[in-house]
mmCIF file of C-alpha atoms and ligand atoms in Angstrom:
data_model
loop_
_atom_site.group_PDB
_atom_site.id
_atom_site.type_symbol
_atom_site.label_atom_id
_atom_site.label_comp_id
_atom_site.label_asym_id
_atom_site.label_seq_id
_atom_site.Cartn_x
_atom_site.Cartn_y
_atom_site.Cartn_z
ATOM 1 C CA UNK A 25 -23.992 111.455 11.118
ATOM 2 C CA UNK A 26 -23.399 114.650 9.127
ATOM 3 C CA UNK A 27 -25.594 117.643 10.100
ATOM 4 C CA UNK A 28 -26.167 120.538 8.086
ATOM 5 C CA UNK A 29 -28.724 123.334 8.218
ATOM 6 C CA UNK A 30 -28.716 127.053 8.601
ATOM 7 C CA UNK A 31 -30.828 126.708 11.753
ATOM 8 C CA UNK A 32 -28.445 124.719 13.877
ATOM 9 C CA UNK A 33 -27.375 127.994 15.558
ATOM 10 C CA UNK A 34 -27.467 129.265 19.092
ATOM 11 C CA UNK A 35 -28.763 131.983 20.885
ATOM 12 C CA UNK A 36 -25.892 134.481 21.523
ATOM 13 C CA UNK A 37 -27.939 137.168 23.454
ATOM 14 C CA UNK A 38 -29.249 134.374 25.983
ATOM 15 C CA UNK A 39 -25.514 133.094 26.390
ATOM 16 C CA UNK A 40 -24.111 136.660 26.952
ATOM 17 C CA UNK A 41 -27.145 137.279 29.470
ATOM 18 C CA UNK A 42 -25.865 134.322 31.491
ATOM 19 C CA UNK A 43 -22.458 135.210 31.449
ATOM 20 C CA UNK A 44 -23.342 138.576 32.835
ATOM 21 C CA UNK A 45 -25.736 136.997 35.316
ATOM 22 C CA UNK A 46 -22.886 134.563 36.596
ATOM 23 C CA UNK A 47 -20.386 137.494 36.719
ATOM 24 C CA UNK A 48 -22.674 139.192 39.580
ATOM 25 C CA UNK A 49 -21.720 136.273 41.726
ATOM 26 C CA UNK A 50 -18.325 136.872 43.420
ATOM 27 C CA UNK A 51 -17.495 140.021 42.143
ATOM 28 C CA UNK A 52 -13.832 141.050 42.003
ATOM 29 C CA UNK A 53 -12.952 145.011 42.860
ATOM 30 C CA UNK A 54 -12.067 145.885 39.188
ATOM 31 C CA UNK A 55 -15.132 144.579 37.217
ATOM 32 C CA UNK A 56 -13.902 140.773 37.221
ATOM 33 C CA UNK A 57 -14.538 138.047 39.645
ATOM 34 C CA UNK A 58 -13.240 136.573 42.871
ATOM 35 C CA UNK A 59 -15.140 133.338 43.138
ATOM 36 C CA UNK A 60 -12.901 131.076 44.250
ATOM 37 C CA UNK A 61 -13.286 127.297 44.640
ATOM 38 C CA UNK A 62 -15.592 125.790 47.678
ATOM 39 C CA UNK A 63 -16.127 129.366 48.863
ATOM 40 C CA UNK A 64 -19.513 130.692 49.692
ATOM 41 C CA UNK A 65 -19.254 132.592 46.347
ATOM 42 C CA UNK A 66 -18.498 129.577 44.679
ATOM 43 C CA UNK A 67 -21.642 127.807 46.068
ATOM 44 C CA UNK A 68 -23.659 130.765 45.190
ATOM 45 C CA UNK A 69 -22.799 130.311 41.680
ATOM 46 C CA UNK A 70 -23.250 126.482 41.659
ATOM 47 C CA UNK A 71 -26.870 127.068 42.847
ATOM 48 C CA UNK A 72 -27.694 129.515 40.052
ATOM 49 C CA UNK A 73 -26.060 127.274 37.314
ATOM 50 C CA UNK A 74 -28.244 124.247 38.881
ATOM 51 C CA UNK A 75 -31.390 126.436 38.543
ATOM 52 C CA UNK A 76 -30.657 127.045 35.023
ATOM 53 C CA UNK A 77 -29.960 123.590 34.372
ATOM 54 C CA UNK A 78 -33.268 122.688 36.033
ATOM 55 C CA UNK A 79 -34.824 124.777 33.776
ATOM 56 C CA UNK A 80 -33.650 123.240 30.826
ATOM 57 C CA UNK A 81 -34.475 119.955 32.013
ATOM 58 C CA UNK A 82 -31.340 118.547 33.128
ATOM 59 C CA UNK A 83 -30.794 115.866 35.781
ATOM 60 C CA UNK A 84 -27.891 116.466 38.199
ATOM 61 C CA UNK A 85 -25.406 114.254 39.553
ATOM 62 C CA UNK A 86 -22.459 115.360 41.953
ATOM 63 C CA UNK A 87 -19.271 113.200 42.860
ATOM 64 C CA UNK A 88 -17.519 113.145 46.057
ATOM 65 C CA UNK A 89 -15.039 115.869 44.691
ATOM 66 C CA UNK A 90 -17.905 118.431 44.132
ATOM 67 C CA UNK A 91 -17.959 118.114 40.309
ATOM 68 C CA UNK A 92 -21.442 119.072 38.888
ATOM 69 C CA UNK A 93 -22.679 116.649 36.004
ATOM 70 C CA UNK A 94 -25.757 117.743 34.242
ATOM 71 C CA UNK A 95 -27.534 115.261 32.174
ATOM 72 C CA UNK A 96 -29.690 115.790 28.809
ATOM 73 C CA UNK A 97 -31.011 112.389 28.258
ATOM 74 C CA UNK A 98 -30.329 110.683 24.606
ATOM 75 C CA UNK A 99 -32.401 108.256 22.472
ATOM 76 C CA UNK A 100 -30.107 105.218 23.455
ATOM 77 C CA UNK A 101 -29.637 104.267 26.974
ATOM 78 C CA UNK A 102 -26.601 102.518 26.228
ATOM 79 C CA UNK A 103 -24.863 105.067 24.404
ATOM 80 C CA UNK A 104 -22.003 106.656 26.555
ATOM 81 C CA UNK A 105 -22.781 110.517 26.841
ATOM 82 C CA UNK A 106 -20.820 113.092 25.303
ATOM 83 C CA UNK A 107 -19.309 115.540 28.176
ATOM 84 C CA UNK A 108 -19.211 119.149 27.586
ATOM 85 C CA UNK A 109 -17.852 121.762 30.124
ATOM 86 C CA UNK A 110 -15.332 123.721 31.928
ATOM 87 C CA UNK A 111 -15.251 125.196 35.416
ATOM 88 C CA UNK A 112 -17.032 128.197 37.388
ATOM 89 C CA UNK A 113 -14.481 129.035 39.932
ATOM 90 C CA UNK A 114 -12.171 131.624 39.296
ATOM 91 C CA UNK A 115 -8.916 133.288 40.446
ATOM 92 C CA UNK A 116 -8.831 135.830 43.153
ATOM 93 C CA UNK A 117 -8.639 138.528 40.633
ATOM 94 C CA UNK A 118 -10.007 136.355 37.783
ATOM 95 C CA UNK A 119 -11.938 137.339 34.942
ATOM 96 C CA UNK A 120 -15.612 136.818 34.062
ATOM 97 C CA UNK A 121 -15.124 134.335 31.326
ATOM 98 C CA UNK A 122 -12.302 131.913 31.909
ATOM 99 C CA UNK A 123 -14.005 128.455 32.459
ATOM 100 C CA UNK A 124 -17.350 130.015 32.693
ATOM 101 C CA UNK A 125 -17.807 130.598 29.027
ATOM 102 C CA UNK A 126 -17.135 126.762 29.053
ATOM 103 C CA UNK A 127 -19.739 125.679 31.373
ATOM 104 C CA UNK A 128 -22.194 128.281 29.910
ATOM 105 C CA UNK A 129 -21.497 127.679 26.448
ATOM 106 C CA UNK A 130 -21.949 123.870 26.876
ATOM 107 C CA UNK A 131 -25.657 124.801 28.923
ATOM 108 C CA UNK A 132 -26.455 127.186 25.800
ATOM 109 C CA UNK A 133 -25.963 124.102 23.445
ATOM 110 C CA UNK A 134 -28.446 122.103 25.101
ATOM 111 C CA UNK A 135 -30.897 125.059 25.495
ATOM 112 C CA UNK A 136 -30.515 125.259 21.960
ATOM 113 C CA UNK A 137 -31.125 121.504 21.221
ATOM 114 C CA UNK A 138 -34.319 122.129 23.315
ATOM 115 C CA UNK A 139 -35.307 125.058 21.471
ATOM 116 C CA UNK A 140 -34.650 123.059 18.151
ATOM 117 C CA UNK A 141 -36.254 119.938 19.159
ATOM 118 C CA UNK A 142 -33.080 117.993 18.614
ATOM 119 C CA UNK A 143 -33.009 114.339 19.834
ATOM 120 C CA UNK A 144 -29.370 112.901 20.021
ATOM 121 C CA UNK A 145 -28.411 109.006 20.145
ATOM 122 C CA UNK A 146 -25.820 109.732 22.879
ATOM 123 C CA UNK A 147 -27.012 111.914 26.246
ATOM 124 C CA UNK A 148 -25.047 115.187 26.842
ATOM 125 C CA UNK A 149 -23.515 115.939 29.854
ATOM 126 C CA UNK A 150 -22.946 119.425 31.039
ATOM 127 C CA UNK A 151 -19.994 119.521 33.473
ATOM 128 C CA UNK A 152 -18.779 122.018 36.048
ATOM 129 C CA UNK A 153 -15.251 120.729 37.231
ATOM 130 C CA UNK A 154 -14.359 121.615 40.718
ATOM 131 C CA UNK A 155 -11.105 123.594 41.533
ATOM 132 C CA UNK A 156 -9.958 124.124 38.095
ATOM 133 C CA UNK A 157 -7.885 126.596 39.123
ATOM 134 C CA UNK A 158 -5.792 125.426 41.891
ATOM 135 C CA UNK A 159 -5.336 129.108 43.268
ATOM 136 C CA UNK A 160 -6.748 128.202 46.463
ATOM 137 C CA UNK A 161 -5.972 124.481 46.695
ATOM 138 C CA UNK A 162 -2.987 123.279 44.532
ATOM 139 C CA UNK A 163 -2.666 121.694 42.131
ATOM 140 C CA UNK A 164 -4.941 123.006 39.288
ATOM 141 C CA UNK A 165 -7.531 120.869 37.603
ATOM 142 C CA UNK A 166 -7.254 118.980 41.084
ATOM 143 C CA UNK A 167 -11.004 117.379 40.683
ATOM 144 C CA UNK A 168 -10.548 116.627 37.211
ATOM 145 C CA UNK A 169 -7.294 114.875 37.742
ATOM 146 C CA UNK A 170 -8.779 112.724 40.496
ATOM 147 C CA UNK A 171 -11.676 111.694 37.931
ATOM 148 C CA UNK A 172 -8.770 110.622 35.642
ATOM 149 C CA UNK A 173 -7.110 108.793 38.170
ATOM 150 C CA UNK A 174 -4.201 111.007 38.471
ATOM 151 C CA UNK A 175 -4.760 112.183 42.107
ATOM 152 C CA UNK A 176 -6.408 110.059 45.034
ATOM 153 C CA UNK A 177 -9.141 111.770 46.661
ATOM 154 C CA UNK A 178 -7.332 111.287 50.164
ATOM 155 C CA UNK A 179 -4.426 113.642 48.485
ATOM 156 C CA UNK A 180 -7.263 115.934 47.275
ATOM 157 C CA UNK A 181 -9.086 116.176 50.362
ATOM 158 C CA UNK A 182 -6.080 116.950 52.448
ATOM 159 C CA UNK A 183 -5.011 119.970 50.138
ATOM 160 C CA UNK A 184 -4.657 123.177 52.137
ATOM 161 C CA UNK A 185 -5.319 126.833 51.310
ATOM 162 C CA UNK A 186 -3.051 129.557 52.979
ATOM 163 C CA UNK A 187 -5.433 129.637 55.946
ATOM 164 C CA UNK A 188 -4.668 125.876 56.567
ATOM 165 C CA UNK A 189 -8.522 125.094 55.663
ATOM 166 C CA UNK A 190 -8.580 121.456 53.697
ATOM 167 C CA UNK A 191 -10.396 120.902 50.594
ATOM 168 C CA UNK A 192 -12.359 118.078 52.213
ATOM 169 C CA UNK A 193 -13.862 120.308 55.182
ATOM 170 C CA UNK A 194 -14.390 123.193 52.613
ATOM 171 C CA UNK A 195 -16.290 121.005 50.639
ATOM 172 C CA UNK A 196 -18.607 119.498 53.299
ATOM 173 C CA UNK A 197 -19.027 123.162 54.669
ATOM 174 C CA UNK A 198 -20.453 124.524 51.670
ATOM 175 C CA UNK A 199 -22.651 121.540 51.175
ATOM 176 C CA UNK A 200 -21.506 120.239 47.857
ATOM 177 C CA UNK A 201 -20.010 116.928 48.603
ATOM 178 C CA UNK A 202 -21.768 114.604 46.537
ATOM 179 C CA UNK A 203 -22.161 110.872 46.455
ATOM 180 C CA UNK A 204 -20.922 109.592 43.352
ATOM 181 C CA UNK A 205 -17.790 107.860 43.014
ATOM 182 C CA UNK A 206 -15.313 110.054 41.243
ATOM 183 C CA UNK A 207 -14.155 108.731 37.765
ATOM 184 C CA UNK A 208 -17.095 106.044 37.925
ATOM 185 C CA UNK A 209 -18.492 107.953 34.871
ATOM 186 C CA UNK A 210 -17.453 106.974 31.544
ATOM 187 C CA UNK A 211 -17.142 109.308 28.749
ATOM 188 C CA UNK A 212 -17.879 108.651 24.859
ATOM 189 C CA UNK A 213 -16.088 112.003 24.169
ATOM 190 C CA UNK A 214 -15.212 115.293 25.956
ATOM 191 C CA UNK A 215 -15.495 118.957 24.406
ATOM 192 C CA UNK A 216 -14.475 122.224 26.273
ATOM 193 C CA UNK A 217 -14.851 125.585 25.074
ATOM 194 C CA UNK A 218 -12.701 128.247 26.543
ATOM 195 C CA UNK A 219 -11.347 131.778 26.046
ATOM 196 C CA UNK A 220 -7.577 131.413 24.600
ATOM 197 C CA UNK A 221 -6.043 133.381 27.535
ATOM 198 C CA UNK A 222 -3.461 134.558 24.952
ATOM 199 C CA UNK A 223 -2.886 136.837 22.156
ATOM 200 C CA UNK A 224 -2.743 134.779 19.308
ATOM 201 C CA UNK A 225 -6.084 134.799 17.737
ATOM 202 C CA UNK A 226 -6.643 138.245 18.096
ATOM 203 C CA UNK A 227 -3.537 139.287 16.685
ATOM 204 C CA UNK A 228 -4.363 136.851 13.636
ATOM 205 C CA UNK A 229 -7.806 138.267 13.219
ATOM 206 C CA UNK A 230 -9.509 134.877 13.698
ATOM 207 C CA UNK A 231 -12.548 133.590 15.286
ATOM 208 C CA UNK A 232 -11.756 130.171 16.353
ATOM 209 C CA UNK A 233 -8.842 128.311 17.701
ATOM 210 C CA UNK A 234 -8.975 124.623 16.478
ATOM 211 C CA UNK A 235 -6.975 123.339 19.651
ATOM 212 C CA UNK A 236 -4.686 120.478 18.585
ATOM 213 C CA UNK A 237 -2.665 120.266 21.827
ATOM 214 C CA UNK A 238 -1.912 121.710 25.059
ATOM 215 C CA UNK A 239 1.253 122.400 26.474
ATOM 216 C CA UNK A 240 2.661 120.542 29.582
ATOM 217 C CA UNK A 241 3.498 121.873 33.052
ATOM 218 C CA UNK A 242 5.331 121.598 36.148
ATOM 219 C CA UNK A 243 4.752 123.259 39.309
ATOM 220 C CA UNK A 244 7.879 123.171 41.544
ATOM 221 C CA UNK A 245 7.308 124.390 45.309
ATOM 222 C CA UNK A 246 10.577 125.668 46.751
ATOM 223 C CA UNK A 247 11.030 125.852 50.708
ATOM 224 C CA UNK A 248 14.212 127.895 51.318
ATOM 225 C CA UNK A 249 15.442 127.700 54.999
ATOM 226 C CA UNK A 250 17.656 130.839 55.853
ATOM 227 C CA UNK A 251 18.177 132.328 59.387
ATOM 228 C CA UNK A 252 15.808 134.976 60.671
ATOM 229 C CA UNK A 253 17.886 137.966 61.692
ATOM 230 C CA UNK A 254 17.687 141.788 62.323
ATOM 231 C CA UNK A 255 17.669 143.729 59.217
ATOM 232 C CA UNK A 256 19.664 146.479 60.461
ATOM 233 C CA UNK A 257 21.999 144.979 62.877
ATOM 234 C CA UNK A 258 22.952 141.769 61.176
ATOM 235 C CA UNK A 259 26.409 142.351 59.371
ATOM 236 C CA UNK A 260 25.988 141.453 55.675
ATOM 237 C CA UNK A 261 28.692 138.566 55.994
ATOM 238 C CA UNK A 262 26.739 136.987 58.875
ATOM 239 C CA UNK A 263 23.424 136.675 56.696
ATOM 240 C CA UNK A 264 21.766 133.443 55.892
ATOM 241 C CA UNK A 265 19.353 135.029 53.463
ATOM 242 C CA UNK A 266 16.719 133.126 51.977
ATOM 243 C CA UNK A 267 15.304 136.181 50.393
ATOM 244 C CA UNK A 268 18.307 136.605 48.274
ATOM 245 C CA UNK A 269 18.354 132.935 47.264
ATOM 246 C CA UNK A 270 14.649 133.237 46.053
ATOM 247 C CA UNK A 271 15.577 136.181 44.000
ATOM 248 C CA UNK A 272 18.605 134.594 42.319
ATOM 249 C CA UNK A 273 16.443 131.403 41.688
ATOM 250 C CA UNK A 274 13.497 133.513 40.014
ATOM 251 C CA UNK A 275 16.129 135.319 37.685
ATOM 252 C CA UNK A 276 17.414 131.662 36.971
ATOM 253 C CA UNK A 277 14.070 130.642 36.152
ATOM 254 C CA UNK A 278 13.980 133.725 33.712
ATOM 255 C CA UNK A 279 16.984 132.758 31.993
ATOM 256 C CA UNK A 280 16.076 129.331 31.706
ATOM 257 C CA UNK A 281 12.933 129.871 29.661
ATOM 258 C CA UNK A 282 14.314 132.366 27.499
ATOM 259 C CA UNK A 283 17.107 130.311 26.624
ATOM 260 C CA UNK A 284 14.215 127.744 25.814
ATOM 261 C CA UNK A 285 12.377 129.820 23.646
ATOM 262 C CA UNK A 286 10.418 129.336 21.341
ATOM 263 C CA UNK A 287 8.112 127.270 22.908
ATOM 264 C CA UNK A 288 8.660 127.743 26.666
ATOM 265 C CA UNK A 289 7.457 129.905 29.773
ATOM 266 C CA UNK A 290 8.568 130.132 33.275
ATOM 267 C CA UNK A 291 7.851 132.369 36.299
ATOM 268 C CA UNK A 292 6.366 132.407 39.848
ATOM 269 C CA UNK A 293 2.960 133.990 41.031
ATOM 270 C CA UNK A 294 3.008 132.891 44.454
ATOM 271 C CA UNK A 295 5.487 133.305 47.362
ATOM 272 C CA UNK A 296 5.552 133.590 51.222
ATOM 273 C CA UNK A 297 8.144 135.033 53.523
ATOM 274 C CA UNK A 298 7.889 133.904 57.076
ATOM 275 C CA UNK A 299 7.922 135.620 59.388
ATOM 276 C CA UNK A 300 7.035 138.279 56.802
ATOM 277 C CA UNK A 301 8.251 141.158 58.925
ATOM 278 C CA UNK A 302 9.685 144.397 57.313
ATOM 279 C CA UNK A 303 12.732 144.376 59.587
ATOM 280 C CA UNK A 304 13.264 140.490 60.030
ATOM 281 C CA UNK A 305 15.428 138.489 57.299
ATOM 282 C CA UNK A 306 13.151 135.437 56.535
ATOM 283 C CA UNK A 307 13.735 132.398 58.083
ATOM 284 C CA UNK A 308 11.497 130.605 55.564
ATOM 285 C CA UNK A 309 10.606 131.535 51.806
ATOM 286 C CA UNK A 310 8.096 129.313 50.097
ATOM 287 C CA UNK A 311 7.167 129.870 46.445
ATOM 288 C CA UNK A 312 5.991 127.996 43.446
ATOM 289 C CA UNK A 313 7.917 128.015 40.083
ATOM 290 C CA UNK A 314 5.462 127.319 37.098
ATOM 291 C CA UNK A 315 7.262 126.179 33.942
ATOM 292 C CA UNK A 316 5.295 125.065 30.678
ATOM 293 C CA UNK A 317 6.364 123.627 27.073
ATOM 294 C CA UNK A 318 4.694 121.807 24.266
ATOM 295 C CA UNK A 319 7.876 119.781 24.082
ATOM 296 C CA UNK A 320 8.364 117.082 26.746
ATOM 297 C CA UNK A 321 11.920 116.924 26.372
ATOM 298 C CA UNK A 322 12.403 120.616 26.531
ATOM 299 C CA UNK A 323 9.825 120.897 29.331
ATOM 300 C CA UNK A 324 11.819 118.187 31.757
ATOM 301 C CA UNK A 325 15.036 119.651 30.743
ATOM 302 C CA UNK A 326 14.014 123.250 32.099
ATOM 303 C CA UNK A 327 12.871 121.616 35.308
ATOM 304 C CA UNK A 328 16.380 119.621 35.751
ATOM 305 C CA UNK A 329 18.364 122.933 35.022
ATOM 306 C CA UNK A 330 16.378 124.978 37.503
ATOM 307 C CA UNK A 331 16.683 122.519 40.247
ATOM 308 C CA UNK A 332 20.098 122.231 39.544
ATOM 309 C CA UNK A 333 21.045 125.678 39.701
ATOM 310 C CA UNK A 334 18.578 126.263 42.481
ATOM 311 C CA UNK A 335 20.483 123.988 44.608
ATOM 312 C CA UNK A 336 23.884 125.706 43.698
ATOM 313 C CA UNK A 337 22.784 129.264 44.451
ATOM 314 C CA UNK A 338 21.333 127.841 48.068
ATOM 315 C CA UNK A 339 24.842 126.134 48.794
ATOM 316 C CA UNK A 340 26.675 129.246 48.113
ATOM 317 C CA UNK A 341 24.511 131.354 50.568
ATOM 318 C CA UNK A 342 24.313 128.635 53.091
ATOM 319 C CA UNK A 343 20.474 128.404 52.661
ATOM 320 C CA UNK A 344 18.491 125.039 52.991
ATOM 321 C CA UNK A 345 16.393 124.017 49.664
ATOM 322 C CA UNK A 346 13.678 121.588 49.501
ATOM 323 C CA UNK A 347 11.847 121.292 46.166
ATOM 324 C CA UNK A 348 8.148 119.417 45.864
ATOM 325 C CA UNK A 349 6.599 118.850 42.325
ATOM 326 C CA UNK A 350 3.029 120.152 43.348
ATOM 327 C CA UNK A 351 1.557 119.999 39.924
ATOM 328 C CA UNK A 352 2.433 118.238 36.413
ATOM 329 C CA UNK A 353 1.065 117.044 33.411
ATOM 330 C CA UNK A 354 2.820 116.039 30.249
ATOM 331 C CA UNK A 355 2.072 117.894 26.660
ATOM 332 C CA UNK A 356 -1.498 116.763 25.574
ATOM 333 C CA UNK A 357 -2.392 115.751 22.009
ATOM 334 C CA UNK A 358 -6.283 116.035 21.438
ATOM 335 C CA UNK A 359 -8.438 113.479 19.653
ATOM 336 C CA UNK A 360 -7.931 114.157 15.700
ATOM 337 C CA UNK A 361 -11.508 113.321 15.034
ATOM 338 C CA UNK A 362 -12.982 115.508 17.373
ATOM 339 C CA UNK A 363 -10.398 118.296 16.440
ATOM 340 C CA UNK A 364 -11.715 117.617 12.759
ATOM 341 C CA UNK A 365 -14.981 118.161 13.823
ATOM 342 C CA UNK A 366 -14.360 121.457 15.624
ATOM 343 C CA UNK A 367 -12.642 122.603 12.243
ATOM 344 C CA UNK A 368 -15.499 121.415 10.208
ATOM 345 C CA UNK A 369 -18.060 123.208 12.325
ATOM 346 C CA UNK A 370 -16.250 126.443 11.824
ATOM 347 C CA UNK A 371 -15.770 125.997 8.220
ATOM 348 C CA UNK A 372 -19.584 125.064 7.886
ATOM 349 C CA UNK A 373 -20.631 128.405 10.010
ATOM 350 C CA UNK A 374 -18.139 130.328 8.070
ATOM 351 C CA UNK A 375 -15.913 131.376 11.000
ATOM 352 C CA UNK A 376 -12.144 132.104 10.572
ATOM 353 C CA UNK A 377 -10.089 129.888 12.105
ATOM 354 C CA UNK A 378 -6.365 128.366 12.691
ATOM 355 C CA UNK A 379 -4.510 125.383 14.752
ATOM 356 C CA UNK A 380 -3.680 126.580 18.231
ATOM 357 C CA UNK A 381 -1.572 124.708 21.227
ATOM 358 C CA UNK A 382 -3.292 125.909 24.467
ATOM 359 C CA UNK A 383 -0.991 127.760 26.503
ATOM 360 C CA UNK A 384 -2.807 127.369 29.545
ATOM 361 C CA UNK A 385 -4.040 123.935 31.144
ATOM 362 C CA UNK A 386 -7.600 122.963 31.174
ATOM 363 C CA UNK A 387 -9.664 120.005 32.743
ATOM 364 C CA UNK A 388 -9.645 118.866 28.827
ATOM 365 C CA UNK A 389 -6.089 117.720 29.658
ATOM 366 C CA UNK A 390 -7.141 115.133 32.336
ATOM 367 C CA UNK A 391 -10.064 113.992 30.266
ATOM 368 C CA UNK A 392 -8.041 113.118 27.228
ATOM 369 C CA UNK A 393 -6.781 110.413 29.792
ATOM 370 C CA UNK A 394 -9.626 108.609 29.755
ATOM 371 C CA UNK A 395 -11.659 109.617 26.626
ATOM 372 C CA UNK A 396 -11.307 111.275 23.325
ATOM 373 C CA UNK A 397 -11.254 114.977 24.008
ATOM 374 C CA UNK A 398 -10.648 118.251 22.588
ATOM 375 C CA UNK A 399 -11.275 122.113 22.800
ATOM 376 C CA UNK A 400 -12.613 124.947 20.959
ATOM 377 C CA UNK A 401 -11.389 128.539 21.989
ATOM 378 C CA UNK A 402 -12.465 132.125 21.171
ATOM 379 C CA UNK A 403 -9.993 135.137 21.282
ATOM 380 C CA UNK A 404 -9.754 137.406 24.217
ATOM 381 C CA UNK A 405 -8.791 141.203 24.329
ATOM 382 C CA UNK A 406 -4.888 141.657 23.991
ATOM 383 C CA UNK A 407 -4.860 138.030 25.388
ATOM 384 C CA UNK A 408 -5.349 139.236 28.846
ATOM 385 C CA UNK A 409 -6.527 136.544 31.434
ATOM 386 C CA UNK A 410 -5.989 135.631 35.069
ATOM 387 C CA UNK A 411 -6.653 139.714 35.319
ATOM 388 C CA UNK A 412 -10.005 141.342 36.237
ATOM 389 C CA UNK A 413 -9.462 143.054 32.894
ATOM 390 C CA UNK A 414 -10.086 140.020 30.920
ATOM 391 C CA UNK A 415 -12.660 140.681 28.108
ATOM 392 C CA UNK A 416 -14.224 139.119 25.103
ATOM 393 C CA UNK A 417 -16.928 139.938 22.439
ATOM 394 C CA UNK A 418 -20.262 138.831 22.464
ATOM 395 C CA UNK A 419 -19.720 137.805 18.888
ATOM 396 C CA UNK A 420 -16.602 135.812 19.835
ATOM 397 C CA UNK A 421 -18.670 133.935 22.685
ATOM 398 C CA UNK A 422 -21.356 133.319 19.975
ATOM 399 C CA UNK A 423 -18.997 131.801 17.668
ATOM 400 C CA UNK A 424 -17.330 129.721 20.021
ATOM 401 C CA UNK A 425 -20.533 128.326 21.523
ATOM 402 C CA UNK A 426 -22.042 127.709 17.958
ATOM 403 C CA UNK A 427 -18.698 125.721 16.821
ATOM 404 C CA UNK A 428 -19.194 123.779 19.964
ATOM 405 C CA UNK A 429 -22.777 123.187 19.528
ATOM 406 C CA UNK A 430 -22.127 121.776 16.101
ATOM 407 C CA UNK A 431 -19.151 119.583 16.835
ATOM 408 C CA UNK A 432 -20.983 118.122 19.995
ATOM 409 C CA UNK A 433 -23.875 117.217 17.691
ATOM 410 C CA UNK A 434 -21.663 115.627 15.215
ATOM 411 C CA UNK A 435 -20.311 113.212 17.894
ATOM 412 C CA UNK A 436 -23.867 112.964 19.749
ATOM 413 C CA UNK A 437 -25.421 112.018 16.629
ATOM 414 C CA UNK A 438 -28.763 113.569 15.916
ATOM 415 C CA UNK A 439 -31.508 111.216 15.547
ATOM 416 C CA UNK A 440 -34.495 112.194 13.071
HETATM 417 O O1 LIG B 519 -2.980 127.027 35.325
HETATM 418 C C1 LIG B 519 -3.499 126.903 34.426
HETATM 419 O O2 LIG B 519 -2.989 127.020 33.275
HETATM 420 C C2 LIG B 519 -5.067 126.930 34.541
HETATM 421 O O3 LIG B 519 -5.653 128.218 34.449
HETATM 422 N N1 LIG B 519 -5.446 126.523 35.602
HETATM 423 MN MN1 LIG B 520 -9.720 128.178 32.788
HETATM 424 MN MN1 LIG B 521 -7.586 129.988 34.710
#
């Protein structure tokens, strides 16, 4: 059903206040957040979010991966819900808006429906997906991946952080292991509002990103085995230097990604040396290569070239080389009808907009495997994200939430 009417607006001040209140939980050291998944800070953020949902009259369901589903009833008990959400967990040095804008923007849409006395045919379910970031427990989008049938729950429960703690044990510890079977819920559609986490929208002067696709990803975990040795007394020709092999593989990742431009990225964000002592050559080096592209063939070609060249580098140095894919999703095409709803909402509201391919991965990528799904994006300052300096404006947040609100209503169908 077509919707119109100037009154279909959200309360940007209320949304901004909620963002700032959530940002107080798990503060970082430089103005951002460290609210990593299944930590006490995550539990505190979940409790605050639940209290707001209680105030908005939503009923809560939690599945056995810890994902929170907050329901606003529709008029048709047989109609599948429209799901709208993102994630409240952050990177260790994360920003205040990555994920959080999507969860609280969805809550603001519901709050505005309440204010305006809007009834919808389809129920609305606001979602806080557990462990989207994959910073503490790889891979990213773990809970939505189990929901979409990509990972087993046993695999997910066994994922370990750097201290050897498992997802399953930490979920129990913080008291957020629900009783719903993961993936039992069926979605009519899924929308996600997110900051762009890149520089395009701001550079182009656009308020809204109409997200048509998301680039695909490989996370390749390399385990290199050298020989621990004294950094002072071991002659150069006697060294089996896993650190040297890692350095050459990192350079290779850079070369392969640059050669695959446009539409390719590659880098490494995490590595561990063992024994990680200043005067011991590492016996073991473990690091994860993150490569991405919207083009399937290019993505898989980069993986193949990096693995082949890494093996040759390790052979030359005499270092053992093992590789495990610890994260992956193919490039995603979002649902054209939902994408059209986002574009139409932006036009109705008078917001400038452009088509966008998401550089970052999102829970919407897995939701798209089980339901029609799409995303709405707003700019972020200088494209900075996964950095405590991440910043957006209240106007950008309001515009994004307003477009989300109208697109969701288009799909959920207002009942007069
Ligand atoms: O890795 C990503 O793209 C997302 O931030 N989890
Ligand atoms: Mn995110
Ligand atoms: Mn993120």
